[in-house]
PDB file of C-alpha atoms in Angstrom:
ATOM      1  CA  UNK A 361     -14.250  -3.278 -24.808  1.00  0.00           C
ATOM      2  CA  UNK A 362     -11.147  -0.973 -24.337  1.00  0.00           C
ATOM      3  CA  UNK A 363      -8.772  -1.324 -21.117  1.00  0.00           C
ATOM      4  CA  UNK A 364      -6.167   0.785 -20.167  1.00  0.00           C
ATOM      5  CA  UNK A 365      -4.138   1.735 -16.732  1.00  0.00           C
ATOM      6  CA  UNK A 366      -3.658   4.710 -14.736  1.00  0.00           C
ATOM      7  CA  UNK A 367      -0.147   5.557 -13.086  1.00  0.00           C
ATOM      8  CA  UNK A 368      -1.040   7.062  -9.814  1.00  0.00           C
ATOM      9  CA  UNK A 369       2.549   7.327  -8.741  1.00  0.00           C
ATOM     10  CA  UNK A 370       5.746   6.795 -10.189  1.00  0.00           C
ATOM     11  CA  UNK A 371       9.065   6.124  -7.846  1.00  0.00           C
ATOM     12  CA  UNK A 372       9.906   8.243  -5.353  1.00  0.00           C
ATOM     13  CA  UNK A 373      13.163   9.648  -7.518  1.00  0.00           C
ATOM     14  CA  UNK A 374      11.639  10.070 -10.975  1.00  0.00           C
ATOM     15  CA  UNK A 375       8.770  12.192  -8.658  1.00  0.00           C
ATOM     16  CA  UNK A 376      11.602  14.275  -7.609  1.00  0.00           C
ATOM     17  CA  UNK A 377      14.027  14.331 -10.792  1.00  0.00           C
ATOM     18  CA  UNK A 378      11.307  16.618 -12.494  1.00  0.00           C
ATOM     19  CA  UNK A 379      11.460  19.300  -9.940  1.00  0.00           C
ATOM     20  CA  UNK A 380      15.553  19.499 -10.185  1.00  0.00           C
ATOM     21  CA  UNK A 381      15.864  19.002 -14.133  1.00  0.00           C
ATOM     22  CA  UNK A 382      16.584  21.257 -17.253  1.00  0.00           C
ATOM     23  CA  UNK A 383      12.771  21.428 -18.279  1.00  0.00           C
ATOM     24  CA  UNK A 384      11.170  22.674 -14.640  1.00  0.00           C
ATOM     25  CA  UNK A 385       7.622  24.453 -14.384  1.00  0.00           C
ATOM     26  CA  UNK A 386       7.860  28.138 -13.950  1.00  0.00           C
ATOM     27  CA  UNK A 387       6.029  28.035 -10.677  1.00  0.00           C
ATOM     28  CA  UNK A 388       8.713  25.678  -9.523  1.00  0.00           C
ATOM     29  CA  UNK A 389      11.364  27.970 -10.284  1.00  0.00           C
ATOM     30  CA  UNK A 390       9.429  30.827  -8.704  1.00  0.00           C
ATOM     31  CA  UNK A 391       8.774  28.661  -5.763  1.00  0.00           C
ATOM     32  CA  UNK A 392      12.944  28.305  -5.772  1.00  0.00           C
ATOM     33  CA  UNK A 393      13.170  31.835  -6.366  1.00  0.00           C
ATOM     34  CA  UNK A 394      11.123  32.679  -3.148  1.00  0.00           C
ATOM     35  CA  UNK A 395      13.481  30.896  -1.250  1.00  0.00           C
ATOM     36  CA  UNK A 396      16.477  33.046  -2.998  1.00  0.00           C
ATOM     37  CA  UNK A 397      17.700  30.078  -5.063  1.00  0.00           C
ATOM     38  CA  UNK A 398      17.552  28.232  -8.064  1.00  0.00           C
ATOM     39  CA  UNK A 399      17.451  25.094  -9.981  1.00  0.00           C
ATOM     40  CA  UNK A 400      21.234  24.597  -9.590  1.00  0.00           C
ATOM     41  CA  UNK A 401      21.456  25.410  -5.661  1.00  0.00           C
ATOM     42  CA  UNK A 402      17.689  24.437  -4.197  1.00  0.00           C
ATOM     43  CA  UNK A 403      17.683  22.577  -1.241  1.00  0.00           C
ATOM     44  CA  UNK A 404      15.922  19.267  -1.382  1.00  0.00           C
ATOM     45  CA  UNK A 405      13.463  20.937   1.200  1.00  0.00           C
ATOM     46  CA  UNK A 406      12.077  22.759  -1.930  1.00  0.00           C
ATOM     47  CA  UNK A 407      11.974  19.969  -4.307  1.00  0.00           C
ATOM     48  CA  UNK A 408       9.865  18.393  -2.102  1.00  0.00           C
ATOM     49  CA  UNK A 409       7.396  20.564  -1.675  1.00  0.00           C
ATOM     50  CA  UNK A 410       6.965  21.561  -5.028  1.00  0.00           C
ATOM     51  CA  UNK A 411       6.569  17.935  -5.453  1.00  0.00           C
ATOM     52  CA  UNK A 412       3.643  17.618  -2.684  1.00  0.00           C
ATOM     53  CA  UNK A 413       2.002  20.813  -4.751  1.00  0.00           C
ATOM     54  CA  UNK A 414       2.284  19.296  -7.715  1.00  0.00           C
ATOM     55  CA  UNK A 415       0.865  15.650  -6.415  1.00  0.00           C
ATOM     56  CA  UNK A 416      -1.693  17.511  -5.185  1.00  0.00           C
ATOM     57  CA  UNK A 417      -2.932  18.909  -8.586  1.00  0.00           C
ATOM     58  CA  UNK A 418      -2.394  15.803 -10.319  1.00  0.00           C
ATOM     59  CA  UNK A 419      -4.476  13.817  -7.935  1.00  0.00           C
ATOM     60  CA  UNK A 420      -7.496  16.183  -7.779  1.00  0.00           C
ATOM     61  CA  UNK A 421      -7.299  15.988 -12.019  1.00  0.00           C
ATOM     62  CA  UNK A 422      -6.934  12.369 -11.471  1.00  0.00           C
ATOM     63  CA  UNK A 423      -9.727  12.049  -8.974  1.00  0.00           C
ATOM     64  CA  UNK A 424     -11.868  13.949 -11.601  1.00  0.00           C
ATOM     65  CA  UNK A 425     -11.223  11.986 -14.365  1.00  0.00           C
ATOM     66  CA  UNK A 426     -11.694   9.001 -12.429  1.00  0.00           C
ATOM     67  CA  UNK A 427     -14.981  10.240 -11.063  1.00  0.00           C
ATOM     68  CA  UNK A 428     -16.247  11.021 -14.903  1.00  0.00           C
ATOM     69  CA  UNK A 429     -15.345   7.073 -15.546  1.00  0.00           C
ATOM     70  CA  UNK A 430     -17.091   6.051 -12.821  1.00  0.00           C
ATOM     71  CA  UNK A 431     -20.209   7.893 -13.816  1.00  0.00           C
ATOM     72  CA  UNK A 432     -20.594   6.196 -17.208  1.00  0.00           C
ATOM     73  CA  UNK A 433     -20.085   2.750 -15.149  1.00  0.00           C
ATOM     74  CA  UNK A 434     -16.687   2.162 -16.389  1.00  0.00           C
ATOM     75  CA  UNK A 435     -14.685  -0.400 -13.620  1.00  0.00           C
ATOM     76  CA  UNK A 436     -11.944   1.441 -12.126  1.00  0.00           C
ATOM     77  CA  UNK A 437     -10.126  -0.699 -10.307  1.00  0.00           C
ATOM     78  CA  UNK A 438      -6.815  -0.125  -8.145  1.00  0.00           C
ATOM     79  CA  UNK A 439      -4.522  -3.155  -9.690  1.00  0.00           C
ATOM     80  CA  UNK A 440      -0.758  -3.137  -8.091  1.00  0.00           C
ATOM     81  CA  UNK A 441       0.685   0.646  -8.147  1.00  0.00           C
ATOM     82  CA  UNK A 442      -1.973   1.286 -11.257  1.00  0.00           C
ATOM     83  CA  UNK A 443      -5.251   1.754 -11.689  1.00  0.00           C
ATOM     84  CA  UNK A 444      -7.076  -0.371 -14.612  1.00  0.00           C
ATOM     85  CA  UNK A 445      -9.910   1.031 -16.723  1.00  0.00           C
ATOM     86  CA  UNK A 446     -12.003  -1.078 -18.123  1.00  0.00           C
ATOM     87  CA  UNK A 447     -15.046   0.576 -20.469  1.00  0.00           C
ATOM     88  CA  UNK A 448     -17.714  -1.288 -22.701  1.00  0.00           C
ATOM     89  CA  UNK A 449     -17.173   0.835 -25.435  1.00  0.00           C
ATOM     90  CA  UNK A 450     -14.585   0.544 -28.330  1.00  0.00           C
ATOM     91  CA  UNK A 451     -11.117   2.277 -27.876  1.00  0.00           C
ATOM     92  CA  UNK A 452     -12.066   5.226 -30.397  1.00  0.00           C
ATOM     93  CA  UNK A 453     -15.473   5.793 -28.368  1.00  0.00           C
ATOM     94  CA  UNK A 454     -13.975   5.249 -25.088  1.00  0.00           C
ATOM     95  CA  UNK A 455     -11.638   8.626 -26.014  1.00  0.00           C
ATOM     96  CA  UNK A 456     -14.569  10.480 -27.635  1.00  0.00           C
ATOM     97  CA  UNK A 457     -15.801   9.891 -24.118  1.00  0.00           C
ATOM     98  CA  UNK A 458     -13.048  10.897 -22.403  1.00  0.00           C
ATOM     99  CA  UNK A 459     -12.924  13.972 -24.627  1.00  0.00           C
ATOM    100  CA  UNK A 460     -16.408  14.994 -23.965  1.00  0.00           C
ATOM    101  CA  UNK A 461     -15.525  14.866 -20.652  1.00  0.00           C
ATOM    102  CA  UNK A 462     -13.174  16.817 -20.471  1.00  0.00           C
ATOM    103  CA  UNK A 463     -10.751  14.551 -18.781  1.00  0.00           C
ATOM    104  CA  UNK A 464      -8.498  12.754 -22.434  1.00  0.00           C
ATOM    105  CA  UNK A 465      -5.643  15.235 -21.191  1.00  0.00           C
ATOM    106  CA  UNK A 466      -5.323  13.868 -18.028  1.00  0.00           C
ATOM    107  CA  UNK A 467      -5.865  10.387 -18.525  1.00  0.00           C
ATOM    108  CA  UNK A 468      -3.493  10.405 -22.051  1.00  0.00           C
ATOM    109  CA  UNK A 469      -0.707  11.964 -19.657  1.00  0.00           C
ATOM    110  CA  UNK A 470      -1.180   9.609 -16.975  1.00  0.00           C
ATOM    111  CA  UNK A 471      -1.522   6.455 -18.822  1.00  0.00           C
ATOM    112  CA  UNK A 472       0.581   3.799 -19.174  1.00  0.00           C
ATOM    113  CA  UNK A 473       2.480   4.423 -22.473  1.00  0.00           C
ATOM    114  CA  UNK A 474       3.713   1.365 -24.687  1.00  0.00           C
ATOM    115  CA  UNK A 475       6.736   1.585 -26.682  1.00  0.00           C
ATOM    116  CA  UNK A 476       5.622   3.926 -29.141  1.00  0.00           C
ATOM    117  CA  UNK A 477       5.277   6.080 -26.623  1.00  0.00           C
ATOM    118  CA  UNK A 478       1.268   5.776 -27.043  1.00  0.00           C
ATOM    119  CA  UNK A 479      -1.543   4.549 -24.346  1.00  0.00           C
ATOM    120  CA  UNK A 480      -1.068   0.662 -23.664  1.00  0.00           C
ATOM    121  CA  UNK A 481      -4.118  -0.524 -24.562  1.00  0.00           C
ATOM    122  CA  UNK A 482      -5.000  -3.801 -22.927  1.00  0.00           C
TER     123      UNK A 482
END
């Protein structure tokens, strides 16, 4: 059995510090650029809504992957601010899984991360 957990959301100012730091996407600067500005001088108006476009595109990947889980009968189960996965297969078929699915990306990026900076197992 292999059990891991989802971050859905993270608090409301580490959502936003990504949209205002050094390492920005490039359609977040072009979104500032629209508006005439840039990283340094963007209003907070832009921040968040390139923060609402870009929780938009991680929930549909999320809903996808989440989808796939359910599908093979995994429980998916909304536990505090996290979601917990819970599969009946071992951790290295559970990814092969996940990989044939399409959906590892997503769900390594969104996992819970231990302090080696890999997926928590539980």
């Amino acid at each position: 059995m292999a059990a891991f957990r989802l971050m859905v959301y993270e608090p409301p100012a580490r959502e936003l510090r990504w949209t205002r730091g050094v390492e920005i996407p490039r359609w977040v600067l072009r979104l500032y650029q629209s508006y005439g500005r840039d990283v340094a001088d963007a209003p907070l108006s832009a921040s968040i809504e390139a923060l609402g476009e870009g929780l938009g595109e991680r929930l549909k990947a999320l809903a996808l992957a989440v989808r796939k889980m359910e599908a093979r009968g995994w429980n998916v189960a909304l536990d505090g601010a996290d979601l917990r996965v819970v599969s009946a297969l071992s951790r290295e078929e559970t990814v092969e899984a996940l990989r044939a699915d399409g959906v590892w990306t997503v769900v390594r990026e969104l996992a819970i991360k231990g302090p080696s900076g890999d997926i928590a197992w539980l």
